Short mmCIF file of N, CA and C in Angstrom, two decimals:
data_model
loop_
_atom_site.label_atom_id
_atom_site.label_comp_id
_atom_site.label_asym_id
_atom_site.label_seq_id
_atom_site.Cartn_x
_atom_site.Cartn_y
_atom_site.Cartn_z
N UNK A 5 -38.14 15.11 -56.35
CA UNK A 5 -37.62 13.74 -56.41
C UNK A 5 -37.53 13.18 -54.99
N UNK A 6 -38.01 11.61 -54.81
CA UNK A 6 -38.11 11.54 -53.39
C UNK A 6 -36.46 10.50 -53.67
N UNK A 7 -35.76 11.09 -52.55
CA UNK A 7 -34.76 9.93 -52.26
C UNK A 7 -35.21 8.19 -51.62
N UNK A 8 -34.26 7.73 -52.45
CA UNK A 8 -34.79 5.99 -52.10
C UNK A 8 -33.11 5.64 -51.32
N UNK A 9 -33.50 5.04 -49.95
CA UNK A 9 -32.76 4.42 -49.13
C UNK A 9 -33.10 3.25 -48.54
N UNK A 10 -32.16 2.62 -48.22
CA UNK A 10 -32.06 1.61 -47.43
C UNK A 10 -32.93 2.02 -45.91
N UNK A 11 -34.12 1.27 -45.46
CA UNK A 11 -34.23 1.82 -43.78
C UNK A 11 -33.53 0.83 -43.13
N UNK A 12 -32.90 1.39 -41.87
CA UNK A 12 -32.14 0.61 -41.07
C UNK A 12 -32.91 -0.12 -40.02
N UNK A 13 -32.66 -0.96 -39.62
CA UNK A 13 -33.51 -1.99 -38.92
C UNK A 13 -33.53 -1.11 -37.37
N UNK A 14 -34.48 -1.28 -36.48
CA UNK A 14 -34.20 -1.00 -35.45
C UNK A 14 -33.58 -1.40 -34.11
N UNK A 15 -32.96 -2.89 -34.61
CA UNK A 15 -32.74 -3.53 -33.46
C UNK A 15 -30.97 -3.18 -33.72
N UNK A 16 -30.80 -2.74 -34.60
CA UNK A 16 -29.21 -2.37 -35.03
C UNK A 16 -28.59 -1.90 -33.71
N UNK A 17 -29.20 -0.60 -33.22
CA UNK A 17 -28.61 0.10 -32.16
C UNK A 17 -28.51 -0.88 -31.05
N UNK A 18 -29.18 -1.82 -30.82
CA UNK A 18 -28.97 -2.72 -29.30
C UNK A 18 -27.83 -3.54 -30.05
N UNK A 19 -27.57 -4.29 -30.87
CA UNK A 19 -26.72 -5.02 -31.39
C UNK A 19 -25.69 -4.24 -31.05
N UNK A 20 -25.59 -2.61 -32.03
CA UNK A 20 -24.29 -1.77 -30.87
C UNK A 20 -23.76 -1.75 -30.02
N UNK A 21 -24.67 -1.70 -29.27
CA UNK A 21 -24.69 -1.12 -27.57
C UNK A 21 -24.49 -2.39 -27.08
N UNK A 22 -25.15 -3.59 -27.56
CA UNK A 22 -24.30 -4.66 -26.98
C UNK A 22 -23.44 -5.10 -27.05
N UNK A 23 -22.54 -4.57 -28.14
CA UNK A 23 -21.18 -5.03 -28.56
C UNK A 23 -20.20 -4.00 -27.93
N UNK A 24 -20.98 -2.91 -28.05
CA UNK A 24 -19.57 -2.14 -27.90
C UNK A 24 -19.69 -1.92 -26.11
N UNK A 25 -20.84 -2.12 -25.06
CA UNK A 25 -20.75 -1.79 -24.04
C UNK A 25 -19.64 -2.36 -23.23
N UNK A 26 -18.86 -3.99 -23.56
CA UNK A 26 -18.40 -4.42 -22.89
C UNK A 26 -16.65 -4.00 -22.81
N UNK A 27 -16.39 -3.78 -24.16
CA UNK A 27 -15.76 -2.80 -24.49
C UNK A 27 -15.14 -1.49 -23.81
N UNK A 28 -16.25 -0.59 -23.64
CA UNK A 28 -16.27 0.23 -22.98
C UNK A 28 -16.03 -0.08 -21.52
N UNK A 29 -16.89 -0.89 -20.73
CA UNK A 29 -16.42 -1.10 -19.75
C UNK A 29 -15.24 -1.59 -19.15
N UNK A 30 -13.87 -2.51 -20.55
CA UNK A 30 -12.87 -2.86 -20.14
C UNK A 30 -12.29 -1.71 -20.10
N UNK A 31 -12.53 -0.84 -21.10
CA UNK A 31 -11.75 0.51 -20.95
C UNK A 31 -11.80 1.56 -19.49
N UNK A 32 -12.85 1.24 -19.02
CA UNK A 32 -13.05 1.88 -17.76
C UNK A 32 -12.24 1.51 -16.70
N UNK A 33 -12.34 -0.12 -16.76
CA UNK A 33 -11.68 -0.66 -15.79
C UNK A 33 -10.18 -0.28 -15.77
N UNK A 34 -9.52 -0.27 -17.28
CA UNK A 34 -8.24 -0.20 -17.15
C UNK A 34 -8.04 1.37 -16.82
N UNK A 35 -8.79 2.22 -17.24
CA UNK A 35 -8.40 3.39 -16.68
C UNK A 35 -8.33 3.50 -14.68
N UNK A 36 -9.36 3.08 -14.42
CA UNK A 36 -9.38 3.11 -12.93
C UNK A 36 -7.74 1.72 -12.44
N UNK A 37 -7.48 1.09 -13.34
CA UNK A 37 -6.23 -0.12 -13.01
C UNK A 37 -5.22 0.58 -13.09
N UNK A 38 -5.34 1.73 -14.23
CA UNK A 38 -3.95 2.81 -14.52
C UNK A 38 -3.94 3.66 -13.33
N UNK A 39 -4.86 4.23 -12.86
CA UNK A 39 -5.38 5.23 -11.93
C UNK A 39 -4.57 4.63 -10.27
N UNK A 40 -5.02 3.48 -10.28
CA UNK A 40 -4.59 2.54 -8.77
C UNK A 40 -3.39 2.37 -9.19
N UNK A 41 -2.52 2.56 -9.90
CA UNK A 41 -1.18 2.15 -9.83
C UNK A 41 -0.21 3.19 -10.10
N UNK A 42 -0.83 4.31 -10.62
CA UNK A 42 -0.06 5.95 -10.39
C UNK A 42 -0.30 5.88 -9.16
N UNK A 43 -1.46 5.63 -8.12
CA UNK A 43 -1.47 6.19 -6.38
C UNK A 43 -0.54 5.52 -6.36
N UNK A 44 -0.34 3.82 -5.97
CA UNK A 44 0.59 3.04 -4.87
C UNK A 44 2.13 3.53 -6.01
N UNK A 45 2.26 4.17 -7.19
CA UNK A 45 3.81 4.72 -7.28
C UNK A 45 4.18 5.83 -6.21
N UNK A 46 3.19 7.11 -6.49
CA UNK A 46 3.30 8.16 -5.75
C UNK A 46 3.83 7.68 -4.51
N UNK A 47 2.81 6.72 -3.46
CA UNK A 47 2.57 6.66 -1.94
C UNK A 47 4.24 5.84 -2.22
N UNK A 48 4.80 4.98 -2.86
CA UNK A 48 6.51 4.71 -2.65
C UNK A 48 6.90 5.49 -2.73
N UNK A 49 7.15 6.34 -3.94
CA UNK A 49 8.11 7.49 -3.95
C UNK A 49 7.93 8.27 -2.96
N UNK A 50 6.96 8.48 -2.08
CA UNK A 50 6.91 9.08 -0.78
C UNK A 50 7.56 8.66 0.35
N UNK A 51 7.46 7.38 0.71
CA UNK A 51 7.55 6.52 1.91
C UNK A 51 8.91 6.54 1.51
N UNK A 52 9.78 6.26 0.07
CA UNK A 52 11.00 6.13 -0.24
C UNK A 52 11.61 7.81 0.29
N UNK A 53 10.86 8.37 0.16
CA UNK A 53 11.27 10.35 0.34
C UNK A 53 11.63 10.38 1.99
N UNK A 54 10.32 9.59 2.52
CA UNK A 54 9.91 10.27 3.99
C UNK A 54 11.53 9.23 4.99
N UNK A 55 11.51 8.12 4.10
CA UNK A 55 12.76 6.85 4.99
C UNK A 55 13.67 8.01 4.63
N UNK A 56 14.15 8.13 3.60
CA UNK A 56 15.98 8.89 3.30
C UNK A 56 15.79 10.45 4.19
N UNK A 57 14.90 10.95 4.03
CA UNK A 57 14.72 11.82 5.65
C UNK A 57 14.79 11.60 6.53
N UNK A 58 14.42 10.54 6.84
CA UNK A 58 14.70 10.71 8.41
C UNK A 58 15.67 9.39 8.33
N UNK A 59 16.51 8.78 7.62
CA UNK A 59 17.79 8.18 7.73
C UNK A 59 18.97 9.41 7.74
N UNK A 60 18.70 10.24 6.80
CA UNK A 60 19.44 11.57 6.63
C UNK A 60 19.73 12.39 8.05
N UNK A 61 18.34 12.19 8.51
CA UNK A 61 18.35 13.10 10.44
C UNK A 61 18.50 11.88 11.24
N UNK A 62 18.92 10.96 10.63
CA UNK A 62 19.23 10.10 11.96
C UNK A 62 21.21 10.57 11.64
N UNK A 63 21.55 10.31 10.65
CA UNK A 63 23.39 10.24 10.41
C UNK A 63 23.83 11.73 11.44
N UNK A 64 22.55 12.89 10.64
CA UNK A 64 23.04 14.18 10.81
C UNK A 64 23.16 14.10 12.34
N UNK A 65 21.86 13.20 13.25
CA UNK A 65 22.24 13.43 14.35
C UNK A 65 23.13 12.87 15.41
N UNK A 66 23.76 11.90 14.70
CA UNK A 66 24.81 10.94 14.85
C UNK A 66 26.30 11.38 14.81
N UNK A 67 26.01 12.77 13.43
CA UNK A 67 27.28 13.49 13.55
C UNK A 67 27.73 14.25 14.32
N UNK A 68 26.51 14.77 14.76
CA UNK A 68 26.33 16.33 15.81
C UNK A 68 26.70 15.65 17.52
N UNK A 69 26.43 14.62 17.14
CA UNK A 69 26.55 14.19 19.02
C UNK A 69 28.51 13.89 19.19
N UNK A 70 28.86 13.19 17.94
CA UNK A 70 30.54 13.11 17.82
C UNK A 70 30.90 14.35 17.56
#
């Protein structure tokens, strides 16, 4: 028995790929937008780390001299 189907057109797959590429690429972007905004948290929570250190060794050395 031969199976009877529908054939699918061939221009289907570009219709895809054109729909869904742009898609994809917002998704990229927002990953690399998520990506840039975990760094500049980290680099505060650092700069916030590295100030209360050395505000911390400025008091400590403020105490040590009284």
């Amino acid at each position: 028995m031969k199976k009877t189907g529908v054939a699918r057109p061939q221009t289907s797959r570009k219709v895809y790929q054109r729909d869904w590429e742009p898609m994809i690429i917002d998704i990229v972007h927002l990953k690399q937008s998520f990506q840039n905004i975990k760094t500049q948290i980290l680099f505060q929570k650092e700069e916030t780390l590295l100030g209360a250190i050395q505000m911390n060794r400025i008091q400590y050395s403020e105490e040590s001299v009284n």
